[in-house]
Amino acid sequence: MIDTHCHLEFPDFVDDRDAVLERARAAGVTAMICVGGERPRNHLIADLLPAYPQLYGAYGVHPHWANAATAEDEQWIVAHLRDARVVALGEIGLDYHYDFSPREIQRRIFARYLALAREHGTPVIIHSRAAFADTFDLLKDAAPWRGVVHCFSYSLAEAEAFLGLGLHLSFCGQITFPKCDALRDVARAVPLDRLLLETDAPFLAPVPQRGKRNEPAWVALIADQHATLRGIARAALDQATTSNACALFGLPVQA
Ligand SMILES: [Zn+2]
Ligand SMILES: [Zn+2]
């Protein structure tokens, strides 16, 4: 399995990162993508990558922090896209649920980083919450895209719209929460060759770990849920999602 979206650079993991990575290895997680989103976290990921060969990185400006983005951030991110284990631009996107940054600035930064992704041929990791129309609007004219809408939270019609742009989808722990039947229906409908696994650790731990600090080992619980929803074997689900992640992000092919 590959956890395509986690935040091991967060302070939550400062005291026991090695133990977290050992549990991930024992659970069958062969690679993890640490996804940045603001200057200090992008830089922390750059510091982590040399120490852990199973980690890959993505650098970006999360919509929450669009307000603080500078030209220097963009220069740093573009320069570091050339690093060997940096595989995507992200998180980038729009979040109108929290509105931590003004929407106009969120849109400007998202559009700018989408343009950079096209210019450099880099896959994108998109965060989109309560902002489907504007997210789709900024993507549609330059489709097809290589990338993923992570922590997917919309309905089937929106899933189909993003799939139509060439994007992959991934789902967080909500697909194990009792009240999330509608989201499970969406997850089940995603073609298997467009599905990725993610935890978004330390956030959104799946049942039965809900409420605790999430960690990459628990991507197995997400994989269990997807396999159950589809009525296929875990091995088949793992193999398909791993090969999807390897192809999308250019990771070494893993057994
Ligand atoms: Zn996100
Ligand atoms: Zn995230």
PDB file of C-alpha atoms and ligand atoms in Angstrom:
ATOM      1  CA  MET A   1       0.000   0.000   0.000  1.00  0.00           C
ATOM      2  CA  ILE A   2       0.988   3.593  -0.558  1.00  0.00           C
ATOM      3  CA  ASP A   3      -0.301   6.351   1.711  1.00  0.00           C
ATOM      4  CA  THR A   4      -0.496   9.120  -0.892  1.00  0.00           C
ATOM      5  CA  HIS A   5      -1.334  11.864   1.596  1.00  0.00           C
ATOM      6  CA  CYS A   6       0.014  12.273   5.111  1.00  0.00           C
ATOM      7  CA  HIS A   7       1.659  14.980   7.193  1.00  0.00           C
ATOM      8  CA  LEU A   8       4.520  13.297   9.040  1.00  0.00           C
ATOM      9  CA  GLU A   9       6.227  16.685   9.287  1.00  0.00           C
ATOM     10  CA  PHE A  10       3.554  17.831  11.776  1.00  0.00           C
ATOM     11  CA  PRO A  11       4.637  18.345  15.404  1.00  0.00           C
ATOM     12  CA  ASP A  12       2.322  15.436  16.304  1.00  0.00           C
ATOM     13  CA  PHE A  13       5.054  13.066  15.083  1.00  0.00           C
ATOM     14  CA  VAL A  14       8.119  14.733  16.557  1.00  0.00           C
ATOM     15  CA  ASP A  15       8.478  12.331  19.483  1.00  0.00           C
ATOM     16  CA  ASP A  16       7.870   8.978  17.798  1.00  0.00           C
ATOM     17  CA  ARG A  17       8.250   9.348  14.042  1.00  0.00           C
ATOM     18  CA  ASP A  18      10.521   6.304  13.762  1.00  0.00           C
ATOM     19  CA  ALA A  19       7.997   4.115  15.613  1.00  0.00           C
ATOM     20  CA  VAL A  20       5.186   5.422  13.397  1.00  0.00           C
ATOM     21  CA  LEU A  21       7.199   4.542  10.293  1.00  0.00           C
ATOM     22  CA  GLU A  22       7.998   1.084  11.671  1.00  0.00           C
ATOM     23  CA  ARG A  23       4.284   0.401  12.265  1.00  0.00           C
ATOM     24  CA  ALA A  24       3.581   1.571   8.709  1.00  0.00           C
ATOM     25  CA  ARG A  25       6.195  -0.825   7.341  1.00  0.00           C
ATOM     26  CA  ALA A  26       4.784  -3.685   9.407  1.00  0.00           C
ATOM     27  CA  ALA A  27       1.285  -2.915   8.077  1.00  0.00           C
ATOM     28  CA  GLY A  28       2.502  -3.188   4.480  1.00  0.00           C
ATOM     29  CA  VAL A  29       2.868   0.502   3.634  1.00  0.00           C
ATOM     30  CA  THR A  30       5.792   0.659   1.204  1.00  0.00           C
ATOM     31  CA  ALA A  31       5.766   4.394   0.498  1.00  0.00           C
ATOM     32  CA  MET A  32       4.218   7.581   1.857  1.00  0.00           C
ATOM     33  CA  ILE A  33       3.825  11.032   0.329  1.00  0.00           C
ATOM     34  CA  CYS A  34       4.255  13.878   2.822  1.00  0.00           C
ATOM     35  CA  VAL A  35       2.211  16.763   1.501  1.00  0.00           C
ATOM     36  CA  GLY A  36       3.218  20.310   2.398  1.00  0.00           C
ATOM     37  CA  GLY A  37       1.130  23.453   2.200  1.00  0.00           C
ATOM     38  CA  GLU A  38       2.895  26.334   3.887  1.00  0.00           C
ATOM     39  CA  ARG A  39       6.475  27.521   4.101  1.00  0.00           C
ATOM     40  CA  PRO A  40       7.637  25.939   7.385  1.00  0.00           C
ATOM     41  CA  ARG A  41       6.028  22.576   6.539  1.00  0.00           C
ATOM     42  CA  ASN A  42       7.406  22.496   3.013  1.00  0.00           C
ATOM     43  CA  HIS A  43      10.854  23.087   4.481  1.00  0.00           C
ATOM     44  CA  LEU A  44      10.409  20.436   7.186  1.00  0.00           C
ATOM     45  CA  ILE A  45       9.505  17.881   4.518  1.00  0.00           C
ATOM     46  CA  ALA A  46      12.667  18.781   2.602  1.00  0.00           C
ATOM     47  CA  ASP A  47      14.595  18.021   5.803  1.00  0.00           C
ATOM     48  CA  LEU A  48      12.820  14.680   6.340  1.00  0.00           C
ATOM     49  CA  LEU A  49      13.232  13.196   2.860  1.00  0.00           C
ATOM     50  CA  PRO A  50      16.974  12.432   3.031  1.00  0.00           C
ATOM     51  CA  ALA A  51      16.501  10.553   6.306  1.00  0.00           C
ATOM     52  CA  TYR A  52      13.695   8.245   5.174  1.00  0.00           C
ATOM     53  CA  PRO A  53      13.905   6.541   1.756  1.00  0.00           C
ATOM     54  CA  GLN A  54      10.259   5.418   1.943  1.00  0.00           C
ATOM     55  CA  LEU A  55       9.060   9.044   2.075  1.00  0.00           C
ATOM     56  CA  TYR A  56       8.215  11.175  -0.941  1.00  0.00           C
ATOM     57  CA  GLY A  57       7.306  14.851  -0.868  1.00  0.00           C
ATOM     58  CA  ALA A  58       4.897  17.357  -2.351  1.00  0.00           C
ATOM     59  CA  TYR A  59       5.241  21.113  -1.911  1.00  0.00           C
ATOM     60  CA  GLY A  60       2.525  23.685  -2.255  1.00  0.00           C
ATOM     61  CA  VAL A  61       0.398  26.441  -0.748  1.00  0.00           C
ATOM     62  CA  HIS A  62      -2.707  25.128   1.018  1.00  0.00           C
ATOM     63  CA  PRO A  63      -5.734  27.409   0.564  1.00  0.00           C
ATOM     64  CA  HIS A  64      -5.750  28.054   4.321  1.00  0.00           C
ATOM     65  CA  TRP A  65      -2.370  29.767   3.963  1.00  0.00           C
ATOM     66  CA  ALA A  66      -2.825  31.381   0.535  1.00  0.00           C
ATOM     67  CA  ASN A  67      -2.881  34.748   2.261  1.00  0.00           C
ATOM     68  CA  ALA A  68       0.708  34.298   3.447  1.00  0.00           C
ATOM     69  CA  ALA A  69       2.187  33.031   0.177  1.00  0.00           C
ATOM     70  CA  THR A  70       5.097  35.023  -1.218  1.00  0.00           C
ATOM     71  CA  ALA A  71       7.115  35.134  -4.421  1.00  0.00           C
ATOM     72  CA  GLU A  72       9.983  33.574  -2.447  1.00  0.00           C
ATOM     73  CA  ASP A  73       7.773  30.591  -1.586  1.00  0.00           C
ATOM     74  CA  GLU A  74       7.056  30.083  -5.247  1.00  0.00           C
ATOM     75  CA  GLN A  75      10.745  30.281  -6.142  1.00  0.00           C
ATOM     76  CA  TRP A  76      11.637  27.782  -3.411  1.00  0.00           C
ATOM     77  CA  ILE A  77       8.895  25.345  -4.462  1.00  0.00           C
ATOM     78  CA  VAL A  78       9.774  25.517  -8.153  1.00  0.00           C
ATOM     79  CA  ALA A  79      13.468  25.026  -7.409  1.00  0.00           C
ATOM     80  CA  HIS A  80      12.690  21.970  -5.264  1.00  0.00           C
ATOM     81  CA  LEU A  81      10.413  20.298  -7.813  1.00  0.00           C
ATOM     82  CA  ARG A  82      13.641  18.984  -9.314  1.00  0.00           C
ATOM     83  CA  ASP A  83      14.520  17.021  -6.160  1.00  0.00           C
ATOM     84  CA  ALA A  84      14.508  13.286  -6.744  1.00  0.00           C
ATOM     85  CA  ARG A  85      11.711  12.304  -4.369  1.00  0.00           C
ATOM     86  CA  VAL A  86       9.461  15.346  -4.858  1.00  0.00           C
ATOM     87  CA  VAL A  87       6.523  14.008  -6.851  1.00  0.00           C
ATOM     88  CA  ALA A  88       3.742  16.617  -6.881  1.00  0.00           C
ATOM     89  CA  LEU A  89       2.597  20.182  -6.280  1.00  0.00           C
ATOM     90  CA  GLY A  90       0.315  20.209  -3.274  1.00  0.00           C
ATOM     91  CA  GLU A  91      -1.686  20.809  -1.351  1.00  0.00           C
ATOM     92  CA  ILE A  92      -3.218  23.460  -3.512  1.00  0.00           C
ATOM     93  CA  GLY A  93      -6.892  24.267  -3.910  1.00  0.00           C
ATOM     94  CA  LEU A  94      -9.840  26.068  -2.365  1.00  0.00           C
ATOM     95  CA  ASP A  95     -11.417  25.756   1.077  1.00  0.00           C
ATOM     96  CA  TYR A  96     -14.613  27.790   1.481  1.00  0.00           C
ATOM     97  CA  HIS A  97     -15.616  25.838   4.594  1.00  0.00           C
ATOM     98  CA  TYR A  98     -13.016  27.502   6.804  1.00  0.00           C
ATOM     99  CA  ASP A  99     -12.276  30.595   4.668  1.00  0.00           C
ATOM    100  CA  PHE A 100      -8.984  31.134   6.509  1.00  0.00           C
ATOM    101  CA  SER A 101      -7.777  33.147   3.515  1.00  0.00           C
ATOM    102  CA  PRO A 102      -9.998  35.466   1.446  1.00  0.00           C
ATOM    103  CA  ARG A 103     -11.578  33.534  -1.429  1.00  0.00           C
ATOM    104  CA  GLU A 104     -10.204  35.847  -4.068  1.00  0.00           C
ATOM    105  CA  ILE A 105      -6.663  35.191  -2.839  1.00  0.00           C
ATOM    106  CA  GLN A 106      -7.312  31.441  -2.618  1.00  0.00           C
ATOM    107  CA  ARG A 107      -8.398  31.474  -6.268  1.00  0.00           C
ATOM    108  CA  ARG A 108      -5.418  33.546  -7.392  1.00  0.00           C
ATOM    109  CA  ILE A 109      -2.881  31.279  -5.654  1.00  0.00           C
ATOM    110  CA  PHE A 110      -4.599  28.070  -6.829  1.00  0.00           C
ATOM    111  CA  ALA A 111      -4.651  29.331 -10.423  1.00  0.00           C
ATOM    112  CA  ARG A 112      -0.996  30.344 -10.195  1.00  0.00           C
ATOM    113  CA  TYR A 113       0.121  26.925  -8.908  1.00  0.00           C
ATOM    114  CA  LEU A 114      -2.003  25.117 -11.488  1.00  0.00           C
ATOM    115  CA  ALA A 115      -0.167  27.110 -14.151  1.00  0.00           C
ATOM    116  CA  LEU A 116       3.161  26.108 -12.595  1.00  0.00           C
ATOM    117  CA  ALA A 117       2.092  22.450 -12.566  1.00  0.00           C
ATOM    118  CA  ARG A 118       1.335  22.604 -16.275  1.00  0.00           C
ATOM    119  CA  GLU A 119       4.544  24.435 -17.038  1.00  0.00           C
ATOM    120  CA  HIS A 120       6.653  21.871 -15.177  1.00  0.00           C
ATOM    121  CA  GLY A 121       4.599  18.770 -15.987  1.00  0.00           C
ATOM    122  CA  THR A 122       4.030  18.073 -12.287  1.00  0.00           C
ATOM    123  CA  PRO A 123       1.020  16.166 -10.879  1.00  0.00           C
ATOM    124  CA  VAL A 124      -1.234  18.130  -8.514  1.00  0.00           C
ATOM    125  CA  ILE A 125      -2.663  17.219  -5.096  1.00  0.00           C
ATOM    126  CA  ILE A 126      -5.881  19.204  -4.762  1.00  0.00           C
ATOM    127  CA  HIS A 127      -7.680  20.139  -1.556  1.00  0.00           C
ATOM    128  CA  SER A 128     -11.256  21.262  -2.301  1.00  0.00           C
ATOM    129  CA  ARG A 129     -13.870  21.767   0.378  1.00  0.00           C
ATOM    130  CA  ALA A 130     -17.237  23.507  -0.039  1.00  0.00           C
ATOM    131  CA  ALA A 131     -15.819  24.997  -3.222  1.00  0.00           C
ATOM    132  CA  PHE A 132     -16.688  22.624  -6.044  1.00  0.00           C
ATOM    133  CA  ALA A 133     -17.862  25.191  -8.609  1.00  0.00           C
ATOM    134  CA  ASP A 134     -14.793  27.416  -8.398  1.00  0.00           C
ATOM    135  CA  THR A 135     -12.405  24.446  -8.189  1.00  0.00           C
ATOM    136  CA  PHE A 136     -13.885  22.934 -11.328  1.00  0.00           C
ATOM    137  CA  ASP A 137     -13.930  26.310 -13.058  1.00  0.00           C
ATOM    138  CA  LEU A 138     -10.198  26.852 -12.525  1.00  0.00           C
ATOM    139  CA  LEU A 139      -9.383  23.332 -13.761  1.00  0.00           C
ATOM    140  CA  LYS A 140     -11.726  22.817 -16.685  1.00  0.00           C
ATOM    141  CA  ASP A 141     -10.084  24.858 -19.413  1.00  0.00           C
ATOM    142  CA  ALA A 142      -6.695  23.174 -19.041  1.00  0.00           C
ATOM    143  CA  ALA A 143      -7.857  19.539 -18.768  1.00  0.00           C
ATOM    144  CA  PRO A 144      -6.794  16.798 -18.818  1.00  0.00           C
ATOM    145  CA  TRP A 145      -5.004  16.931 -15.472  1.00  0.00           C
ATOM    146  CA  ARG A 146      -2.640  14.500 -13.774  1.00  0.00           C
ATOM    147  CA  GLY A 147      -3.424  14.562 -10.100  1.00  0.00           C
ATOM    148  CA  VAL A 148      -5.815  13.767  -7.292  1.00  0.00           C
ATOM    149  CA  VAL A 149      -8.667  15.433  -5.433  1.00  0.00           C
ATOM    150  CA  HIS A 150      -7.800  14.307  -1.919  1.00  0.00           C
ATOM    151  CA  CYS A 151     -10.081  13.812   1.095  1.00  0.00           C
ATOM    152  CA  PHE A 152     -12.984  13.756  -1.344  1.00  0.00           C
ATOM    153  CA  SER A 153     -16.135  15.173   0.272  1.00  0.00           C
ATOM    154  CA  TYR A 154     -18.556  15.898  -2.584  1.00  0.00           C
ATOM    155  CA  SER A 155     -21.333  13.894  -4.206  1.00  0.00           C
ATOM    156  CA  LEU A 156     -21.312  11.528  -7.170  1.00  0.00           C
ATOM    157  CA  ALA A 157     -21.988  14.245  -9.755  1.00  0.00           C
ATOM    158  CA  GLU A 158     -18.927  16.176  -8.585  1.00  0.00           C
ATOM    159  CA  ALA A 159     -16.852  12.980  -8.531  1.00  0.00           C
ATOM    160  CA  GLU A 160     -17.785  12.325 -12.134  1.00  0.00           C
ATOM    161  CA  ALA A 161     -16.906  15.904 -13.079  1.00  0.00           C
ATOM    162  CA  PHE A 162     -13.399  15.585 -11.586  1.00  0.00           C
ATOM    163  CA  LEU A 163     -12.927  12.122 -13.114  1.00  0.00           C
ATOM    164  CA  GLY A 164     -13.852  13.684 -16.454  1.00  0.00           C
ATOM    165  CA  LEU A 165     -10.911  16.053 -16.077  1.00  0.00           C
ATOM    166  CA  GLY A 166      -8.585  13.042 -15.765  1.00  0.00           C
ATOM    167  CA  LEU A 167      -8.147  13.309 -11.991  1.00  0.00           C
ATOM    168  CA  HIS A 168      -7.889  10.526  -9.433  1.00  0.00           C
ATOM    169  CA  LEU A 169      -9.877  10.597  -6.169  1.00  0.00           C
ATOM    170  CA  SER A 170      -8.939   9.567  -2.648  1.00  0.00           C
ATOM    171  CA  PHE A 171     -10.946   9.317   0.547  1.00  0.00           C
ATOM    172  CA  CYS A 172     -10.081   9.853   4.203  1.00  0.00           C
ATOM    173  CA  GLY A 173     -11.366   8.131   7.344  1.00  0.00           C
ATOM    174  CA  GLN A 174     -14.883   9.474   6.817  1.00  0.00           C
ATOM    175  CA  ILE A 175     -15.642   6.455   4.625  1.00  0.00           C
ATOM    176  CA  THR A 176     -15.516   4.377   7.831  1.00  0.00           C
ATOM    177  CA  PHE A 177     -17.746   6.719   9.859  1.00  0.00           C
ATOM    178  CA  PRO A 178     -21.267   5.410  10.553  1.00  0.00           C
ATOM    179  CA  LYS A 179     -23.111   8.453   9.188  1.00  0.00           C
ATOM    180  CA  CYS A 180     -21.214   8.672   5.892  1.00  0.00           C
ATOM    181  CA  ASP A 181     -23.282   6.311   3.717  1.00  0.00           C
ATOM    182  CA  ALA A 182     -23.509   8.850   0.891  1.00  0.00           C
ATOM    183  CA  LEU A 183     -19.725   9.201   0.728  1.00  0.00           C
ATOM    184  CA  ARG A 184     -19.334   5.406   0.741  1.00  0.00           C
ATOM    185  CA  ASP A 185     -21.638   5.270  -2.284  1.00  0.00           C
ATOM    186  CA  VAL A 186     -19.389   7.759  -4.071  1.00  0.00           C
ATOM    187  CA  ALA A 187     -16.238   5.804  -3.146  1.00  0.00           C
ATOM    188  CA  ARG A 188     -17.766   2.600  -4.480  1.00  0.00           C
ATOM    189  CA  ALA A 189     -18.550   4.280  -7.811  1.00  0.00           C
ATOM    190  CA  VAL A 190     -15.006   5.516  -8.508  1.00  0.00           C
ATOM    191  CA  PRO A 191     -13.381   3.349 -11.200  1.00  0.00           C
ATOM    192  CA  LEU A 192     -10.701   1.194  -9.565  1.00  0.00           C
ATOM    193  CA  ASP A 193      -8.023   2.611 -11.864  1.00  0.00           C
ATOM    194  CA  ARG A 194      -8.717   6.150 -10.523  1.00  0.00           C
ATOM    195  CA  LEU A 195      -8.676   5.365  -6.809  1.00  0.00           C
ATOM    196  CA  LEU A 196      -5.816   6.178  -4.433  1.00  0.00           C
ATOM    197  CA  LEU A 197      -5.351   5.432  -0.731  1.00  0.00           C
ATOM    198  CA  GLU A 198      -4.632   8.141   1.821  1.00  0.00           C
ATOM    199  CA  THR A 199      -4.821   8.744   5.555  1.00  0.00           C
ATOM    200  CA  ASP A 200      -4.337  12.557   5.812  1.00  0.00           C
ATOM    201  CA  ALA A 201      -2.587  11.661   9.103  1.00  0.00           C
ATOM    202  CA  PRO A 202      -2.578  13.079  11.753  1.00  0.00           C
ATOM    203  CA  PHE A 203      -6.208  13.970  10.886  1.00  0.00           C
ATOM    204  CA  LEU A 204      -9.396  11.940  10.406  1.00  0.00           C
ATOM    205  CA  ALA A 205      -8.389   8.562  11.836  1.00  0.00           C
ATOM    206  CA  PRO A 206     -10.639   5.774  10.550  1.00  0.00           C
ATOM    207  CA  VAL A 207     -12.882   3.616  12.742  1.00  0.00           C
ATOM    208  CA  PRO A 208     -11.997   1.934  15.143  1.00  0.00           C
ATOM    209  CA  GLN A 209      -9.210   4.480  15.779  1.00  0.00           C
ATOM    210  CA  ARG A 210     -11.494   7.480  15.249  1.00  0.00           C
ATOM    211  CA  GLY A 211     -10.618  10.429  17.465  1.00  0.00           C
ATOM    212  CA  LYS A 212      -6.987   9.402  17.914  1.00  0.00           C
ATOM    213  CA  ARG A 213      -3.943  10.782  16.126  1.00  0.00           C
ATOM    214  CA  ASN A 214      -4.055   9.167  12.685  1.00  0.00           C
ATOM    215  CA  GLU A 215      -0.964   7.467  11.238  1.00  0.00           C
ATOM    216  CA  PRO A 216      -0.019   5.834   7.909  1.00  0.00           C
ATOM    217  CA  ALA A 217      -0.329   2.240   9.217  1.00  0.00           C
ATOM    218  CA  TRP A 218      -4.076   2.820   9.455  1.00  0.00           C
ATOM    219  CA  VAL A 219      -4.339   3.239   5.684  1.00  0.00           C
ATOM    220  CA  ALA A 220      -4.997  -0.518   5.948  1.00  0.00           C
ATOM    221  CA  LEU A 221      -8.367   0.328   7.536  1.00  0.00           C
ATOM    222  CA  ILE A 222      -9.200   2.569   4.589  1.00  0.00           C
ATOM    223  CA  ALA A 223      -8.154  -0.198   2.181  1.00  0.00           C
ATOM    224  CA  ASP A 224     -10.354  -2.685   4.083  1.00  0.00           C
ATOM    225  CA  GLN A 225     -13.325  -0.373   3.666  1.00  0.00           C
ATOM    226  CA  HIS A 226     -12.760   0.099  -0.079  1.00  0.00           C
ATOM    227  CA  ALA A 227     -12.357  -3.657  -0.598  1.00  0.00           C
ATOM    228  CA  THR A 228     -15.554  -4.382   1.359  1.00  0.00           C
ATOM    229  CA  LEU A 229     -17.515  -1.723  -0.547  1.00  0.00           C
ATOM    230  CA  ARG A 230     -16.432  -3.236  -3.864  1.00  0.00           C
ATOM    231  CA  GLY A 231     -16.694  -6.867  -2.832  1.00  0.00           C
ATOM    232  CA  ILE A 232     -13.110  -7.548  -3.903  1.00  0.00           C
ATOM    233  CA  ALA A 233     -10.136  -9.031  -2.062  1.00  0.00           C
ATOM    234  CA  ARG A 234      -7.859  -6.704  -0.105  1.00  0.00           C
ATOM    235  CA  ALA A 235      -4.894  -7.928  -2.173  1.00  0.00           C
ATOM    236  CA  ALA A 236      -6.599  -6.829  -5.381  1.00  0.00           C
ATOM    237  CA  LEU A 237      -7.482  -3.450  -3.902  1.00  0.00           C
ATOM    238  CA  ASP A 238      -3.929  -2.936  -2.630  1.00  0.00           C
ATOM    239  CA  GLN A 239      -2.376  -3.940  -5.911  1.00  0.00           C
ATOM    240  CA  ALA A 240      -4.599  -1.657  -7.984  1.00  0.00           C
ATOM    241  CA  THR A 241      -4.210   1.418  -5.767  1.00  0.00           C
ATOM    242  CA  THR A 242      -0.447   0.921  -5.464  1.00  0.00           C
ATOM    243  CA  SER A 243      -0.037   0.683  -9.200  1.00  0.00           C
ATOM    244  CA  ASN A 244      -2.268   3.770  -9.648  1.00  0.00           C
ATOM    245  CA  ALA A 245      -0.077   5.752  -7.231  1.00  0.00           C
ATOM    246  CA  CYS A 246       3.151   4.579  -8.859  1.00  0.00           C
ATOM    247  CA  ALA A 247       1.921   5.542 -12.316  1.00  0.00           C
ATOM    248  CA  LEU A 248       0.509   8.930 -11.298  1.00  0.00           C
ATOM    249  CA  PHE A 249       3.431  10.097  -9.160  1.00  0.00           C
ATOM    250  CA  GLY A 250       6.234   8.282 -10.973  1.00  0.00           C
ATOM    251  CA  LEU A 251       7.168   6.192  -7.952  1.00  0.00           C
ATOM    252  CA  PRO A 252       9.302   3.079  -8.369  1.00  0.00           C
ATOM    253  CA  VAL A 253       7.047   0.100  -9.093  1.00  0.00           C
ATOM    254  CA  GLN A 254       6.604  -1.882  -5.900  1.00  0.00           C
ATOM    255  CA  ALA A 255       5.645  -5.488  -5.346  1.00  0.00           C
TER     256      ALA A 255
HETATM  257 ZN    ZN B   1      -6.292  18.740   2.468  1.00  0.00          ZN
HETATM  258 ZN    ZN B   2      -3.636  17.121   3.991  1.00  0.00          ZN
END
